[in-house]
Amino acid sequence: MIVLADSGSTKTHWCFILNKTVVKEITTAGINPFYQTQEEIQQELYQRFVPYIPPQEIREIYFYGAGCVPDKIPILRNALTSFFHAEIHIHNDLLASCRALSGSIPGIVAILGTGSNSCLYDGKEIVGNVSPLGFILGDEGSGAVLGKMLVADILKNQLPESLIKRFFVRFDLTPAKVMERVYRSPFPNRFLAGLSVFLHENMHEYPVLKNMVEKSFSAFFERNILQYGCGGYAVHFSGSIAYYYQDILKEVAEKYNRQLGKVEMYPMPGLIEYHSSFQEGRWK
């Protein structure tokens, strides 16, 4: 059995494939070795993964994940090998989007989800990458940054009073609870990204919220996409933020004379298609 995993900071989508047929799919919490220890990843696997699929049935694992940078890959590899006696391939989540959305065609590929990232893809490998820097220093256009912008304007009374009241009722929060979750709780990026849905729910009634999304998307293009040049390449996007706000994304892309390519919430369907082609009798 082959396992494909697509992991962001919020959730991991696991797909189990036998003879090119998807036999099972499950979702666990996000696995990110940049923020989690080996022990924390093992605990998540033990509770949410191992009970559903006997490890001995798995021959190969292709794990694409946020935070899978070279110096953090050993953390994830050690966690996986503690359960699975399988051939393990670990790549970052950006390569998953490249393979799923662009296939063998060169292009610019980006992720707008809890975090954000982008790259220049030559049809085989990532050949250019502007560091996303995380939601404190970068991650423009991401759910975490949109949530941060929203919360900052709410706590500084920069939005209409009716909207501020609606926000606190919607999420059962107070200013004190927000500060606690952001500064003293684990995974503040997940918390902030979860608040960003408020923008989508209310921006048609309050144009100031749409302006907030446009501003963040414009920053994403200016600080990331435009650095790659390659104006003739399509710009493909994956991730929930890209998917739900794709109308605004298209407007911003046109503002910068860029062609918006594929926009998908999840890369998994494209990954399945990509990996289903055999090369010398083995999966790619």
GROMACS .gro file of C-alpha atoms in nm:
model
  284
    1MET     CA    1   0.000   0.000   0.000
    2ILE     CA    2   0.117   0.352  -0.085
    3VAL     CA    3   0.039   0.648   0.142
    4LEU     CA    4   0.028   1.008   0.026
    5ALA     CA    5   0.018   1.277   0.295
    6ASP     CA    6  -0.043   1.649   0.247
    7SER     CA    7   0.015   1.836   0.570
    8GLY     CA    8  -0.034   2.202   0.648
    9SER     CA    9  -0.011   2.373   0.983
   10THR     CA   10  -0.376   2.297   1.063
   11LYS     CA   11  -0.449   1.949   0.927
   12THR     CA   12  -0.294   1.651   0.748
   13HIS     CA   13  -0.478   1.470   0.469
   14TRP     CA   14  -0.373   1.104   0.436
   15CYS     CA   15  -0.465   0.905   0.128
   16PHE     CA   16  -0.413   0.526   0.111
   17ILE     CA   17  -0.371   0.380  -0.236
   18LEU     CA   18  -0.360   0.017  -0.342
   19ASN     CA   19  -0.306  -0.069  -0.710
   20LYS     CA   20  -0.379   0.293  -0.811
   21THR     CA   21  -0.712   0.283  -0.625
   22VAL     CA   22  -0.785   0.504  -0.327
   23VAL     CA   23  -0.899   0.268  -0.052
   24LYS     CA   24  -0.913   0.503   0.246
   25GLU     CA   25  -0.867   0.867   0.344
   26ILE     CA   26  -0.829   1.012   0.693
   27THR     CA   27  -0.753   1.353   0.841
   28THR     CA   28  -0.535   1.426   1.143
   29ALA     CA   29  -0.413   1.749   1.298
   30GLY     CA   30  -0.140   1.932   1.113
   31ILE     CA   31   0.209   1.787   1.148
   32ASN     CA   32   0.482   2.047   1.127
   33PRO     CA   33   0.835   1.958   1.245
   34PHE     CA   34   0.922   2.326   1.257
   35TYR     CA   35   0.685   2.373   1.552
   36GLN     CA   36   0.653   2.019   1.693
   37THR     CA   37   0.893   1.781   1.860
   38GLN     CA   38   0.940   1.421   1.752
   39GLU     CA   39   0.746   1.309   2.060
   40GLU     CA   40   0.449   1.536   1.979
   41ILE     CA   41   0.434   1.405   1.622
   42GLN     CA   42   0.451   1.045   1.747
   43GLN     CA   43   0.165   1.110   1.987
   44GLU     CA   44  -0.052   1.246   1.704
   45LEU     CA   45   0.030   0.944   1.486
   46TYR     CA   46  -0.040   0.701   1.769
   47GLN     CA   47  -0.379   0.854   1.852
   48ARG     CA   48  -0.513   0.945   1.510
   49PHE     CA   49  -0.337   0.731   1.252
   50VAL     CA   50  -0.206   0.396   1.371
   51PRO     CA   51  -0.543   0.263   1.502
   52TYR     CA   52  -0.696   0.288   1.153
   53ILE     CA   53  -0.427   0.139   0.930
   54PRO     CA   54  -0.193  -0.150   1.029
   55PRO     CA   55   0.160  -0.013   0.978
   56GLN     CA   56   0.282  -0.339   0.825
   57GLU     CA   57   0.050  -0.292   0.526
   58ILE     CA   58   0.229   0.026   0.416
   59ARG     CA   59   0.514  -0.010   0.167
   60GLU     CA   60   0.590   0.353   0.086
   61ILE     CA   61   0.501   0.692   0.237
   62TYR     CA   62   0.520   1.017   0.042
   63PHE     CA   63   0.487   1.296   0.297
   64TYR     CA   64   0.453   1.656   0.178
   65GLY     CA   65   0.442   1.900   0.465
   66ALA     CA   66   0.474   2.254   0.591
   67GLY     CA   67   0.792   2.298   0.792
   68CYS     CA   68   0.971   2.016   0.608
   69VAL     CA   69   1.294   2.210   0.563
   70PRO     CA   70   1.622   2.012   0.550
   71ASP     CA   71   1.726   2.059   0.913
   72LYS     CA   72   1.378   1.961   1.042
   73ILE     CA   73   1.317   1.658   0.820
   74PRO     CA   74   1.501   1.419   1.059
   75ILE     CA   75   1.243   1.499   1.331
   76LEU     CA   76   0.959   1.386   1.107
   77ARG     CA   77   1.151   1.092   0.962
   78ASN     CA   78   1.233   0.958   1.309
   79ALA     CA   79   0.870   0.993   1.415
   80LEU     CA   80   0.746   0.805   1.107
   81THR     CA   81   1.005   0.528   1.124
   82SER     CA   82   0.910   0.460   1.486
   83PHE     CA   83   0.580   0.320   1.352
   84PHE     CA   84   0.635   0.225   0.989
   85HIS     CA   85   0.889  -0.007   0.829
   86ALA     CA   86   0.839   0.156   0.492
   87GLU     CA   87   1.031   0.355   0.237
   88ILE     CA   88   0.972   0.716   0.338
   89HIS     CA   89   0.996   1.018   0.107
   90ILE     CA   90   0.964   1.362   0.268
   91HIS     CA   91   0.917   1.684   0.071
   92ASN     CA   92   0.784   2.027   0.156
   93ASP     CA   93   0.420   2.112   0.089
   94LEU     CA   94   0.518   2.355  -0.183
   95LEU     CA   95   0.646   2.072  -0.404
   96ALA     CA   96   0.312   1.896  -0.352
   97SER     CA   97   0.131   2.198  -0.495
   98CYS     CA   98   0.378   2.221  -0.783
   99ARG     CA   99   0.325   1.858  -0.881
  100ALA     CA  100  -0.050   1.876  -0.829
  101LEU     CA  101  -0.120   2.204  -1.008
  102SER     CA  102   0.158   2.248  -1.262
  103GLY     CA  103   0.263   1.888  -1.329
  104SER     CA  104   0.552   1.895  -1.577
  105ILE     CA  105   0.483   2.250  -1.699
  106PRO     CA  106   0.695   2.539  -1.563
  107GLY     CA  107   0.508   2.798  -1.362
  108ILE     CA  108   0.482   2.997  -1.041
  109VAL     CA  109   0.307   2.808  -0.764
  110ALA     CA  110   0.181   2.942  -0.433
  111ILE     CA  111   0.002   2.830  -0.119
  112LEU     CA  112  -0.243   3.050   0.069
  113GLY     CA  113  -0.372   2.858   0.368
  114THR     CA  114  -0.296   2.894   0.738
  115GLY     CA  115   0.044   3.016   0.618
  116SER     CA  116   0.165   3.121   0.275
  117ASN     CA  117   0.452   3.026   0.046
  118SER     CA  118   0.550   3.053  -0.319
  119CYS     CA  119   0.808   2.934  -0.567
  120LEU     CA  120   0.933   2.924  -0.922
  121TYR     CA  121   0.893   2.572  -1.064
  122ASP     CA  122   1.073   2.448  -1.376
  123GLY     CA  123   0.842   2.151  -1.437
  124LYS     CA  124   1.054   1.915  -1.226
  125GLU     CA  125   1.199   2.099  -0.930
  126ILE     CA  126   1.161   2.418  -0.732
  127VAL     CA  127   1.429   2.655  -0.863
  128GLY     CA  128   1.340   2.973  -0.675
  129ASN     CA  129   1.177   3.048  -0.341
  130VAL     CA  130   1.118   3.370  -0.151
  131SER     CA  131   1.123   3.275   0.215
  132PRO     CA  132   0.773   3.306   0.365
  133LEU     CA  133   0.920   3.396   0.710
  134GLY     CA  134   0.614   3.287   0.909
  135PHE     CA  135   0.313   3.487   1.020
  136ILE     CA  136   0.508   3.734   1.235
  137LEU     CA  137   0.758   3.848   0.971
  138GLY     CA  138   0.584   3.740   0.650
  139ASP     CA  139   0.316   3.495   0.533
  140GLU     CA  140   0.138   3.774   0.348
  141GLY     CA  141  -0.207   3.672   0.226
  142SER     CA  142  -0.234   3.378   0.464
  143GLY     CA  143  -0.519   3.298   0.699
  144ALA     CA  144  -0.297   3.368   0.999
  145VAL     CA  145  -0.202   3.713   0.872
  146LEU     CA  146  -0.559   3.797   0.772
  147GLY     CA  147  -0.669   3.693   1.121
  148LYS     CA  148  -0.391   3.902   1.274
  149MET     CA  149  -0.492   4.209   1.071
  150LEU     CA  150  -0.856   4.160   1.168
  151VAL     CA  151  -0.786   4.119   1.538
  152ALA     CA  152  -0.548   4.415   1.547
  153ASP     CA  153  -0.812   4.644   1.392
  154ILE     CA  154  -1.080   4.513   1.626
  155LEU     CA  155  -0.873   4.557   1.942
  156LYS     CA  156  -0.768   4.908   1.836
  157ASN     CA  157  -1.127   5.007   1.748
  158GLN     CA  158  -1.053   5.062   1.380
  159LEU     CA  159  -1.372   4.890   1.262
  160PRO     CA  160  -1.742   4.979   1.306
  161GLU     CA  161  -1.874   4.912   1.655
  162SER     CA  162  -2.149   4.683   1.522
  163LEU     CA  163  -1.888   4.469   1.347
  164ILE     CA  164  -1.667   4.449   1.655
  165LYS     CA  165  -1.960   4.330   1.867
  166ARG     CA  166  -2.051   4.074   1.603
  167PHE     CA  167  -1.697   3.938   1.607
  168PHE     CA  168  -1.684   3.880   1.983
  169VAL     CA  169  -2.026   3.711   1.981
  170ARG     CA  170  -1.938   3.498   1.675
  171PHE     CA  171  -1.630   3.345   1.839
  172ASP     CA  172  -1.731   3.376   2.208
  173LEU     CA  173  -1.421   3.584   2.276
  174THR     CA  174  -1.319   3.885   2.478
  175PRO     CA  175  -1.012   4.105   2.425
  176ALA     CA  176  -0.844   3.929   2.716
  177LYS     CA  177  -0.913   3.584   2.567
  178VAL     CA  178  -0.773   3.695   2.232
  179MET     CA  179  -0.451   3.815   2.393
  180GLU     CA  180  -0.423   3.490   2.587
  181ARG     CA  181  -0.465   3.276   2.275
  182VAL     CA  182  -0.220   3.480   2.069
  183TYR     CA  183   0.059   3.523   2.323
  184ARG     CA  184   0.032   3.234   2.567
  185SER     CA  185  -0.123   2.939   2.386
  186PRO     CA  186   0.036   2.697   2.139
  187PHE     CA  187  -0.017   2.742   1.764
  188PRO     CA  188  -0.137   3.105   1.758
  189ASN     CA  189  -0.119   3.084   1.377
  190ARG     CA  190  -0.397   2.823   1.377
  191PHE     CA  191  -0.608   3.036   1.610
  192LEU     CA  192  -0.567   3.350   1.398
  193ALA     CA  193  -0.633   3.163   1.074
  194GLY     CA  194  -0.957   3.030   1.223
  195LEU     CA  195  -1.072   3.388   1.283
  196SER     CA  196  -1.013   3.484   0.920
  197VAL     CA  197  -1.343   3.319   0.817
  198PHE     CA  198  -1.511   3.624   0.969
  199LEU     CA  199  -1.382   3.829   0.677
  200HIS     CA  200  -1.547   3.601   0.422
  201GLU     CA  201  -1.872   3.595   0.619
  202ASN     CA  202  -1.904   3.972   0.644
  203MET     CA  203  -1.706   4.142   0.367
  204HIS     CA  204  -2.008   4.184   0.137
  205GLU     CA  205  -2.179   4.387   0.409
  206TYR     CA  206  -1.863   4.566   0.523
  207PRO     CA  207  -1.637   4.664   0.228
  208VAL     CA  208  -1.358   4.752   0.471
  209LEU     CA  209  -1.307   4.377   0.521
  210LYS     CA  210  -1.272   4.314   0.149
  211ASN     CA  211  -1.017   4.595   0.139
  212MET     CA  212  -0.823   4.413   0.411
  213VAL     CA  213  -0.805   4.097   0.199
  214GLU     CA  214  -0.705   4.295  -0.111
  215LYS     CA  215  -0.429   4.471   0.084
  216SER     CA  216  -0.285   4.142   0.211
  217PHE     CA  217  -0.304   3.975  -0.132
  218SER     CA  218  -0.135   4.278  -0.290
  219ALA     CA  219   0.144   4.249  -0.035
  220PHE     CA  220   0.178   3.881  -0.124
  221PHE     CA  221   0.224   3.962  -0.492
  222GLU     CA  222   0.458   4.254  -0.433
  223ARG     CA  223   0.679   4.085  -0.174
  224ASN     CA  224   0.678   3.737  -0.328
  225ILE     CA  225   0.536   3.672  -0.675
  226LEU     CA  226   0.689   3.972  -0.851
  227GLN     CA  227   1.037   3.872  -0.738
  228TYR     CA  228   1.033   3.571  -0.969
  229GLY     CA  229   0.994   3.773  -1.288
  230CYS     CA  230   0.866   3.527  -1.550
  231GLY     CA  231   0.565   3.743  -1.633
  232GLY     CA  232   0.448   3.494  -1.895
  233TYR     CA  233   0.405   3.211  -1.645
  234ALA     CA  234   0.068   3.129  -1.494
  235VAL     CA  235   0.046   3.163  -1.116
  236HIS     CA  236  -0.123   2.861  -0.957
  237PHE     CA  237  -0.263   2.857  -0.604
  238SER     CA  238  -0.365   2.594  -0.352
  239GLY     CA  239  -0.507   2.636  -0.003
  240SER     CA  240  -0.834   2.733   0.161
  241ILE     CA  241  -0.768   3.108   0.156
  242ALA     CA  242  -0.687   3.104  -0.216
  243TYR     CA  243  -0.996   2.894  -0.286
  244TYR     CA  244  -1.253   3.094  -0.089
  245TYR     CA  245  -1.119   3.435  -0.191
  246GLN     CA  246  -1.032   3.348  -0.550
  247ASP     CA  247  -1.244   3.629  -0.694
  248ILE     CA  248  -1.036   3.883  -0.504
  249LEU     CA  249  -0.722   3.690  -0.591
  250LYS     CA  250  -0.809   3.719  -0.961
  251GLU     CA  251  -0.861   4.095  -0.928
  252VAL     CA  252  -0.523   4.137  -0.759
  253ALA     CA  253  -0.347   3.916  -1.015
  254GLU     CA  254  -0.490   4.130  -1.296
  255LYS     CA  255  -0.373   4.444  -1.118
  256TYR     CA  256  -0.017   4.312  -1.141
  257ASN     CA  257  -0.062   4.184  -1.499
  258ARG     CA  258  -0.035   3.821  -1.393
  259GLN     CA  259  -0.229   3.526  -1.528
  260LEU     CA  260  -0.415   3.335  -1.259
  261GLY     CA  261  -0.378   2.963  -1.325
  262LYS     CA  262  -0.538   2.676  -1.133
  263VAL     CA  263  -0.686   2.747  -0.790
  264GLU     CA  264  -0.752   2.438  -0.580
  265MET     CA  265  -0.834   2.402  -0.213
  266TYR     CA  266  -0.638   2.075  -0.182
  267PRO     CA  267  -0.348   1.938  -0.386
  268MET     CA  268  -0.434   1.574  -0.312
  269PRO     CA  269  -0.636   1.497  -0.632
  270GLY     CA  270  -0.351   1.629  -0.844
  271LEU     CA  271  -0.095   1.444  -0.635
  272ILE     CA  272  -0.277   1.116  -0.686
  273GLU     CA  273  -0.275   1.176  -1.061
  274TYR     CA  274   0.093   1.271  -1.055
  275HIS     CA  275   0.203   0.967  -0.856
  276SER     CA  276  -0.015   0.727  -1.051
  277SER     CA  277   0.226   0.732  -1.345
  278PHE     CA  278   0.497   0.471  -1.313
  279GLN     CA  279   0.861   0.523  -1.391
  280GLU     CA  280   1.070   0.209  -1.439
  281GLY     CA  281   0.810   0.007  -1.252
  282ARG     CA  282   0.816   0.235  -0.946
  283TRP     CA  283   0.618   0.532  -0.832
  284LYS     CA  284   0.782   0.867  -0.878
   0.00000   0.00000   0.00000
